Short mmCIF file of C-alpha atoms and ligand atoms in Angstrom, two decimals:
data_model
loop_
_atom_site.label_atom_id
_atom_site.label_comp_id
_atom_site.label_asym_id
_atom_site.label_seq_id
_atom_site.Cartn_x
_atom_site.Cartn_y
_atom_site.Cartn_z
CA UNK A 1 -78.30 110.22 -72.18
CA UNK A 2 -78.10 109.92 -68.39
CA UNK A 3 -74.58 109.11 -67.21
CA UNK A 4 -73.97 106.10 -65.01
CA UNK A 5 -70.60 105.72 -63.34
CA UNK A 6 -69.09 102.34 -62.49
CA UNK A 7 -65.63 101.51 -61.20
CA UNK A 8 -63.98 98.72 -59.26
CA UNK A 9 -61.06 98.15 -56.96
CA UNK A 10 -59.33 94.92 -55.95
CA UNK A 11 -59.02 93.89 -52.30
CA UNK A 12 -55.38 92.89 -52.77
CA UNK A 13 -53.75 94.92 -49.98
CA UNK A 14 -53.25 98.48 -48.84
CA UNK A 15 -54.62 101.16 -51.10
CA UNK A 16 -51.98 103.60 -52.24
CA UNK A 17 -51.59 107.13 -53.53
CA UNK A 18 -51.80 105.84 -57.14
CA UNK A 19 -55.23 104.29 -56.50
CA UNK A 20 -56.29 107.47 -54.70
CA UNK A 21 -55.15 110.04 -57.27
CA UNK A 22 -55.92 107.89 -60.32
CA UNK A 23 -59.36 106.71 -59.25
CA UNK A 24 -60.82 107.14 -55.76
CA UNK A 25 -60.41 110.91 -55.48
CA UNK A 26 -62.55 111.41 -58.56
CA UNK A 27 -65.08 108.80 -57.42
CA UNK A 28 -65.77 110.90 -54.32
CA UNK A 29 -66.50 113.91 -56.56
CA UNK A 30 -68.49 112.06 -59.24
CA UNK A 31 -70.87 110.48 -56.73
CA UNK A 32 -72.35 113.95 -56.17
CA UNK A 33 -72.82 114.56 -59.90
CA UNK A 34 -74.01 111.22 -61.34
CA UNK A 35 -75.56 107.94 -60.32
CA UNK A 36 -72.49 105.96 -59.21
CA UNK A 37 -71.70 102.33 -58.43
CA UNK A 38 -68.40 101.27 -56.84
CA UNK A 39 -67.44 97.64 -56.51
CA UNK A 40 -64.84 95.74 -54.49
CA UNK A 41 -63.85 93.18 -57.08
CA UNK A 42 -62.91 90.10 -55.04
CA UNK A 43 -63.31 87.67 -57.97
CA UNK A 44 -60.65 89.67 -59.80
CA UNK A 45 -58.34 89.51 -56.80
CA UNK A 46 -58.29 85.69 -56.78
CA UNK A 47 -56.60 85.55 -60.21
CA UNK A 48 -53.25 85.82 -58.39
CA UNK A 49 -52.05 83.75 -55.41
CA UNK A 50 -53.76 84.85 -52.18
CA UNK A 51 -54.56 83.64 -48.69
CA UNK A 52 -58.29 82.72 -48.39
CA UNK A 53 -58.11 83.30 -44.62
CA UNK A 54 -57.00 86.90 -45.15
CA UNK A 55 -59.43 87.78 -47.95
CA UNK A 56 -62.50 88.66 -45.80
CA UNK A 57 -60.37 91.10 -43.77
CA UNK A 58 -58.95 92.63 -46.94
CA UNK A 59 -62.43 93.15 -48.36
CA UNK A 60 -63.63 95.00 -45.28
CA UNK A 61 -60.32 96.92 -45.15
CA UNK A 62 -60.85 98.26 -48.68
CA UNK A 63 -64.43 99.16 -47.81
CA UNK A 64 -63.16 101.06 -44.74
CA UNK A 65 -60.54 102.82 -46.86
CA UNK A 66 -63.13 103.87 -49.45
CA UNK A 67 -65.52 105.17 -46.81
CA UNK A 68 -62.67 107.03 -45.11
CA UNK A 69 -61.73 108.60 -48.46
CA UNK A 70 -65.25 109.97 -48.75
CA UNK A 71 -67.34 107.39 -50.62
CA UNK A 72 -70.77 108.12 -49.21
CA UNK A 73 -73.21 105.18 -49.19
CA UNK A 74 -76.14 107.59 -49.18
CA UNK A 75 -74.94 109.00 -52.51
CA UNK A 76 -73.49 105.96 -54.26
CA UNK A 77 -73.75 102.18 -54.23
CA UNK A 78 -70.80 100.33 -52.68
CA UNK A 79 -70.78 96.53 -52.78
CA UNK A 80 -68.71 93.36 -53.15
CA UNK A 81 -68.63 91.67 -56.57
CA UNK A 82 -69.08 88.07 -55.33
CA UNK A 83 -72.32 89.07 -53.56
CA UNK A 84 -73.91 89.65 -56.98
CA UNK A 85 -73.33 86.39 -58.92
CA UNK A 86 -74.77 87.90 -62.11
CA UNK A 87 -71.26 89.32 -62.71
CA UNK A 88 -69.78 85.89 -63.37
CA UNK A 89 -72.82 84.77 -65.34
CA UNK A 90 -72.52 87.68 -67.75
CA UNK A 91 -68.74 87.18 -67.75
CA UNK A 92 -69.23 83.65 -69.10
CA UNK A 93 -71.49 84.87 -71.88
CA UNK A 94 -68.99 87.60 -72.79
CA UNK A 95 -66.24 84.93 -72.93
CA UNK A 96 -68.06 83.47 -75.90
CA UNK A 97 -67.93 86.83 -77.71
CA UNK A 98 -64.36 87.89 -76.95
CA UNK A 99 -61.67 87.12 -79.52
CA UNK A 100 -58.63 85.48 -77.91
CA UNK A 101 -56.39 87.73 -80.01
CA UNK A 102 -57.85 90.80 -78.24
CA UNK A 103 -57.03 89.30 -74.83
CA UNK A 104 -53.51 88.43 -75.92
CA UNK A 105 -52.84 92.12 -76.60
CA UNK A 106 -53.65 93.20 -73.04
CA UNK A 107 -50.65 94.78 -71.32
CA UNK A 108 -51.86 93.90 -67.83
CA UNK A 109 -52.04 90.22 -68.78
CA UNK A 110 -48.55 90.34 -70.25
CA UNK A 111 -47.17 92.06 -67.13
CA UNK A 112 -48.99 89.86 -64.65
CA UNK A 113 -48.05 86.64 -66.39
CA UNK A 114 -44.40 87.68 -66.17
CA UNK A 115 -44.89 88.56 -62.51
CA UNK A 116 -46.74 85.32 -61.64
CA UNK A 117 -44.98 82.77 -63.86
CA UNK A 118 -45.95 79.92 -61.54
CA UNK A 119 -49.68 80.69 -61.84
CA UNK A 120 -50.66 81.89 -65.32
CA UNK A 121 -54.30 80.85 -65.09
CA UNK A 122 -57.26 81.31 -67.41
CA UNK A 123 -58.83 83.81 -64.97
CA UNK A 124 -55.83 86.10 -65.35
CA UNK A 125 -56.27 85.89 -69.10
CA UNK A 126 -60.01 86.58 -69.13
CA UNK A 127 -59.80 89.21 -66.35
CA UNK A 128 -60.88 92.02 -68.74
CA UNK A 129 -63.92 89.97 -69.83
CA UNK A 130 -65.19 89.80 -66.25
CA UNK A 131 -64.41 93.51 -65.99
CA UNK A 132 -66.60 94.16 -69.04
CA UNK A 133 -69.38 92.21 -67.34
CA UNK A 134 -68.93 94.26 -64.13
CA UNK A 135 -69.54 97.47 -66.04
CA UNK A 136 -72.12 96.42 -68.64
CA UNK A 137 -74.31 94.59 -66.12
CA UNK A 138 -75.26 98.09 -64.94
CA UNK A 139 -75.19 99.59 -68.45
CA UNK A 140 -72.64 102.09 -67.11
CA UNK A 141 -71.20 104.47 -69.67
CA UNK A 142 -68.48 106.36 -67.76
CA UNK A 143 -65.63 104.49 -66.11
CA UNK A 144 -63.32 106.52 -63.85
CA UNK A 145 -60.01 104.61 -63.85
CA UNK A 146 -56.27 105.15 -63.95
CA UNK A 147 -54.49 105.08 -67.29
CA UNK A 148 -53.43 101.44 -66.85
CA UNK A 149 -57.08 100.39 -67.26
CA UNK A 150 -57.86 102.31 -70.46
CA UNK A 151 -57.02 99.32 -72.66
CA UNK A 152 -59.53 97.22 -70.72
CA UNK A 153 -62.25 99.86 -71.16
CA UNK A 154 -61.56 99.80 -74.90
CA UNK A 155 -62.11 96.05 -74.86
CA UNK A 156 -65.44 96.62 -73.07
CA UNK A 157 -66.48 98.71 -76.06
CA UNK A 158 -65.51 95.89 -78.42
CA UNK A 159 -67.55 93.39 -76.40
CA UNK A 160 -70.57 95.72 -76.10
CA UNK A 161 -70.50 96.36 -79.86
CA UNK A 162 -70.22 92.67 -80.66
CA UNK A 163 -73.10 91.77 -78.33
CA UNK A 164 -75.31 94.53 -79.75
CA UNK A 165 -74.50 93.53 -83.34
CA UNK A 166 -75.09 89.82 -82.74
CA UNK A 167 -78.15 89.89 -80.49
CA UNK A 168 -79.64 93.39 -80.81
CA UNK A 169 -78.85 96.63 -79.01
CA UNK A 170 -78.65 96.36 -75.25
CA UNK A 171 -75.41 97.84 -73.97
CA UNK A 172 -73.83 101.32 -74.11
CA UNK A 173 -70.21 101.59 -75.25
CA UNK A 174 -68.45 102.79 -72.10
CA UNK A 175 -65.75 105.45 -72.04
CA UNK A 176 -62.86 105.85 -69.59
CA UNK A 177 -62.81 108.96 -67.43
CA UNK A 178 -59.25 109.90 -66.53
CA UNK A 179 -57.97 112.28 -63.86
CA UNK A 180 -55.13 114.66 -64.62
CA UNK A 181 -52.91 112.41 -62.55
CA UNK A 182 -54.01 109.16 -64.18
CA UNK A 183 -50.61 107.52 -63.87
CA UNK A 184 -48.77 107.98 -60.60
CA UNK A 185 -45.28 106.53 -60.87
CA UNK A 186 -43.32 104.47 -58.36
CA UNK A 187 -41.14 106.50 -55.97
CA UNK A 188 -38.26 104.04 -56.18
CA UNK A 189 -38.49 103.29 -59.91
CA UNK A 190 -40.27 106.15 -61.69
CA UNK A 191 -40.29 104.27 -64.99
CA UNK A 192 -42.97 101.98 -63.53
CA UNK A 193 -46.46 102.81 -62.26
CA UNK A 194 -46.89 103.03 -58.51
CA UNK A 195 -48.12 99.60 -57.53
CA UNK A 196 -48.21 97.56 -54.37
CA UNK A 197 -46.72 94.41 -55.88
CA UNK A 198 -43.44 96.26 -56.55
CA UNK A 199 -42.83 96.46 -52.78
CA UNK A 200 -43.11 98.88 -49.85
CA UNK A 201 -40.64 101.55 -50.97
CA UNK A 202 -42.40 101.99 -54.30
CA UNK A 203 -45.69 103.31 -52.98
CA UNK A 204 -47.26 105.51 -50.32
CA UNK A 205 -50.05 103.57 -48.65
CA UNK A 206 -53.09 105.54 -47.50
CA UNK A 207 -52.41 104.05 -44.08
CA UNK A 208 -48.71 105.04 -43.88
CA UNK A 209 -47.76 107.10 -40.82
CA UNK A 210 -46.36 110.62 -41.23
CA UNK A 211 -42.88 109.32 -40.46
CA UNK A 212 -43.11 106.55 -43.07
CA UNK A 213 -44.40 109.02 -45.68
CA UNK A 214 -41.46 111.37 -44.97
CA UNK A 215 -38.98 108.50 -45.18
CA UNK A 216 -40.39 107.15 -48.45
CA UNK A 217 -40.53 110.57 -50.13
CA UNK A 218 -37.02 111.45 -48.92
CA UNK A 219 -35.71 108.25 -50.53
CA UNK A 220 -37.58 108.83 -53.82
CA UNK A 221 -35.33 108.53 -56.87
CA UNK A 222 -34.63 111.95 -58.40
CA UNK A 223 -31.25 111.40 -60.09
CA UNK A 224 -30.91 112.03 -63.78
CA UNK A 225 -28.09 111.06 -66.04
CA UNK A 226 -28.43 113.88 -68.55
CA UNK A 227 -29.10 116.98 -66.49
CA UNK A 228 -32.76 117.17 -67.62
CA UNK A 229 -35.72 117.01 -65.29
CA UNK A 230 -35.81 113.35 -64.32
CA UNK A 231 -38.99 111.23 -64.39
CA UNK A 232 -38.69 110.99 -60.59
CA UNK A 233 -38.77 114.77 -60.19
CA UNK A 234 -41.64 115.06 -62.70
CA UNK A 235 -43.53 112.48 -60.64
CA UNK A 236 -43.04 114.51 -57.43
CA UNK A 237 -44.25 117.66 -59.19
CA UNK A 238 -47.24 115.76 -60.58
CA UNK A 239 -48.18 114.37 -57.15
CA UNK A 240 -47.93 117.86 -55.66
CA UNK A 241 -50.08 119.32 -58.41
CA UNK A 242 -52.71 116.59 -58.07
CA UNK A 243 -52.94 117.33 -54.36
CA UNK A 244 -53.86 120.92 -55.10
CA UNK A 245 -50.40 122.50 -54.90
CA UNK A 246 -50.54 124.20 -58.35
CA UNK A 247 -49.15 127.51 -57.06
CA UNK A 248 -46.32 125.74 -55.24
CA UNK A 249 -45.51 123.67 -58.33
CA UNK A 250 -45.26 126.84 -60.41
CA UNK A 251 -42.93 128.44 -57.91
CA UNK A 252 -40.76 125.34 -57.43
CA UNK A 253 -40.54 124.71 -61.18
CA UNK A 254 -39.33 128.27 -61.68
CA UNK A 255 -36.63 127.69 -59.04
CA UNK A 256 -35.75 124.39 -60.70
CA UNK A 257 -35.32 126.12 -64.03
CA UNK A 258 -32.91 128.60 -62.45
CA UNK A 259 -31.03 125.68 -60.90
CA UNK A 260 -31.69 126.86 -57.35
CA UNK A 261 -34.07 124.12 -56.24
CA UNK A 262 -32.72 121.61 -53.74
CA UNK A 263 -34.40 118.23 -54.21
CA UNK A 264 -34.48 117.85 -50.42
CA UNK A 265 -36.61 121.00 -50.28
CA UNK A 266 -38.98 119.67 -52.99
CA UNK A 267 -39.26 116.37 -51.14
CA UNK A 268 -40.13 118.10 -47.85
CA UNK A 269 -42.90 120.08 -49.57
CA UNK A 270 -44.26 116.94 -51.27
CA UNK A 271 -44.13 114.86 -48.07
CA UNK A 272 -45.91 117.58 -46.05
CA UNK A 273 -48.60 117.98 -48.73
CA UNK A 274 -49.22 114.22 -48.84
CA UNK A 275 -49.40 114.12 -45.03
CA UNK A 276 -51.90 116.95 -44.88
CA UNK A 277 -54.14 115.04 -47.33
CA UNK A 278 -53.77 111.57 -45.91
CA UNK A 279 -53.84 112.26 -42.18
CA UNK A 280 -57.57 113.26 -42.11
CA UNK A 281 -58.34 110.08 -44.12
CA UNK A 282 -56.35 108.04 -41.59
CA UNK A 283 -58.24 109.69 -38.73
CA UNK A 284 -61.64 109.02 -40.33
CA UNK A 285 -60.57 105.43 -40.91
CA UNK A 286 -59.68 104.99 -37.24
CA UNK A 287 -63.16 106.25 -36.32
CA UNK A 288 -64.87 103.93 -38.84
CA UNK A 289 -62.77 101.01 -37.62
CA UNK A 290 -64.72 101.20 -34.35
CA UNK A 291 -67.89 100.23 -36.23
CA UNK A 292 -66.72 97.54 -38.61
CA UNK A 293 -70.13 95.82 -38.35
CA UNK A 294 -71.74 98.89 -39.87
CA UNK A 295 -69.39 98.49 -42.84
CA UNK A 296 -70.72 94.94 -43.39
CA UNK A 297 -74.27 96.32 -43.37
CA UNK A 298 -73.39 99.01 -45.91
CA UNK A 299 -71.97 96.35 -48.24
CA UNK A 300 -75.06 94.14 -47.93
CA UNK A 301 -77.33 97.10 -48.64
CA UNK A 302 -75.15 98.00 -51.63
CA UNK A 303 -75.33 94.45 -52.99
CA UNK A 304 -79.15 94.50 -52.74
CA UNK A 305 -79.32 97.74 -54.74
CA UNK A 306 -76.83 96.48 -57.32
CA UNK A 307 -78.54 93.12 -57.69
CA UNK A 308 -81.89 94.71 -58.55
CA UNK A 309 -80.28 96.26 -61.64
CA UNK A 310 -78.16 93.17 -62.38
CA UNK A 311 -81.18 90.82 -62.34
CA UNK A 312 -83.08 92.96 -64.82
CA UNK A 313 -80.12 93.13 -67.18
CA UNK A 314 -79.58 89.36 -67.01
CA UNK A 315 -83.24 88.72 -67.86
CA UNK A 316 -82.78 90.84 -70.97
CA UNK A 317 -79.47 89.15 -71.80
CA UNK A 318 -80.86 85.60 -71.43
CA UNK A 319 -83.78 86.45 -73.71
CA UNK A 320 -81.54 88.07 -76.30
CA UNK A 321 -79.05 85.19 -76.47
CA UNK A 322 -81.89 82.67 -76.79
CA UNK A 323 -81.70 80.67 -73.58
CA UNK A 324 -85.18 81.87 -72.49
N1 AQP B 401 -50.09 104.11 -60.24
C1 AQP B 401 -51.36 104.39 -60.52
N2 AQP B 401 -51.69 105.61 -61.00
C2 AQP B 401 -52.98 105.94 -61.26
N3 AQP B 401 -54.02 105.08 -61.07
C3 AQP B 401 -53.74 103.85 -60.60
N4 AQP B 401 -54.52 102.80 -60.30
C4 AQP B 401 -53.74 101.78 -59.85
N5 AQP B 401 -52.45 102.15 -59.85
C5 AQP B 401 -52.40 103.43 -60.29
C6 AQP B 401 -55.98 102.79 -60.46
O1 AQP B 401 -56.56 102.37 -59.23
C7 AQP B 401 -57.80 101.70 -59.51
C8 AQP B 401 -57.88 100.41 -58.76
O2 AQP B 401 -56.97 99.51 -59.35
P1 AQP B 401 -56.77 98.02 -58.95
O3 AQP B 401 -57.65 97.62 -57.87
O4 AQP B 401 -56.73 97.23 -60.20
O5 AQP B 401 -55.35 98.17 -58.33
P2 AQP B 401 -54.08 97.67 -58.99
O6 AQP B 401 -53.86 98.30 -60.30
O7 AQP B 401 -54.16 96.21 -58.90
O8 AQP B 401 -53.07 98.26 -57.97
P3 AQP B 401 -51.63 97.85 -57.97
O9 AQP B 401 -51.02 98.45 -56.78
O10 AQP B 401 -51.01 98.14 -59.29
O11 AQP B 401 -51.76 96.30 -57.72
P4 AQP B 401 -50.79 95.18 -58.14
O12 AQP B 401 -49.43 95.64 -57.77
O13 AQP B 401 -51.27 94.02 -57.32
O14 AQP B 401 -50.98 95.00 -59.60
C9 AQP B 401 -57.85 101.52 -61.04
O15 AQP B 401 -58.72 102.48 -61.58
C10 AQP B 401 -56.44 101.76 -61.47
O16 AQP B 401 -56.38 102.29 -62.79
#
């Protein structure tokens, strides 16, 4: 079977090292190996409070970030979810196939409804149903995501199976594709995943300056209460390894074992490695920023390509479910 890659990202603010190491870095590689579709999922982003005036800017910011990271529109399709309305149409149909009990188990829903107590809306609850539609609309079978999204990909399989069983085979059962660093932890609270909603000191944004990166890494939590390697130190080693510093990690871990490693030394190495990876991305972004209009054109082109596939799938879906 030919592989088709699909993955999405929300335009909810600055992209961070967790997004990069858990997802985007492998997207840039996969696009050269398989047919790939990447989507800026704005209809997912509106499930939490947001400013409608800022959303268009955030969408083009994420597009700029992705292009700066190396997403190549001549190799893959990059588009905005709301420009292909078939996503929400299929999402509605999938709502009718998804057991509520499955949605109630979703960790992201539980976390987000604690985080946004004032706005626990139905969209937040059915978020993974729309996500299943995003993927299955293109009959994608490989989904490169961070570990936090694995549960949602499993639900996609449940929905695909149920559709196929009820109406006849149409969809593949997609599988998650994880990187080695599929769960980057927060710098300030390494028990939690790195995430922008935790606040500035918890994440390294792709756009952070060298000075800010140094400051954030220097303040990363490394303390441990029982003399073992702390989760914070493990996280720094893991970040270093994911950024290609395997040899350094080996050497520093050996020093750590002997008790001769200063955490300040580890932090300097980690900060410098992050800087050497992110500064070329920042530079490319500054160049791309000069032609923001071109970014809009890329997204429109991407939506046209995506919609061709989406329309065909929806024709099949409508026939199968009996509305045509
Ligand atoms: N900490 C992480 N480690 C590894 N991968 C991660 N991803 C997100 N955080 C980490 C992966 O990034 C992709 C895009 O995810 P998203 O658009 O859903 O971003 P997010 O999870 O909403 O990002 P935040 O920062 O966690 O947002 P808030 O704080 O608003 O909830 C996905 O593949 C995801 O797995």
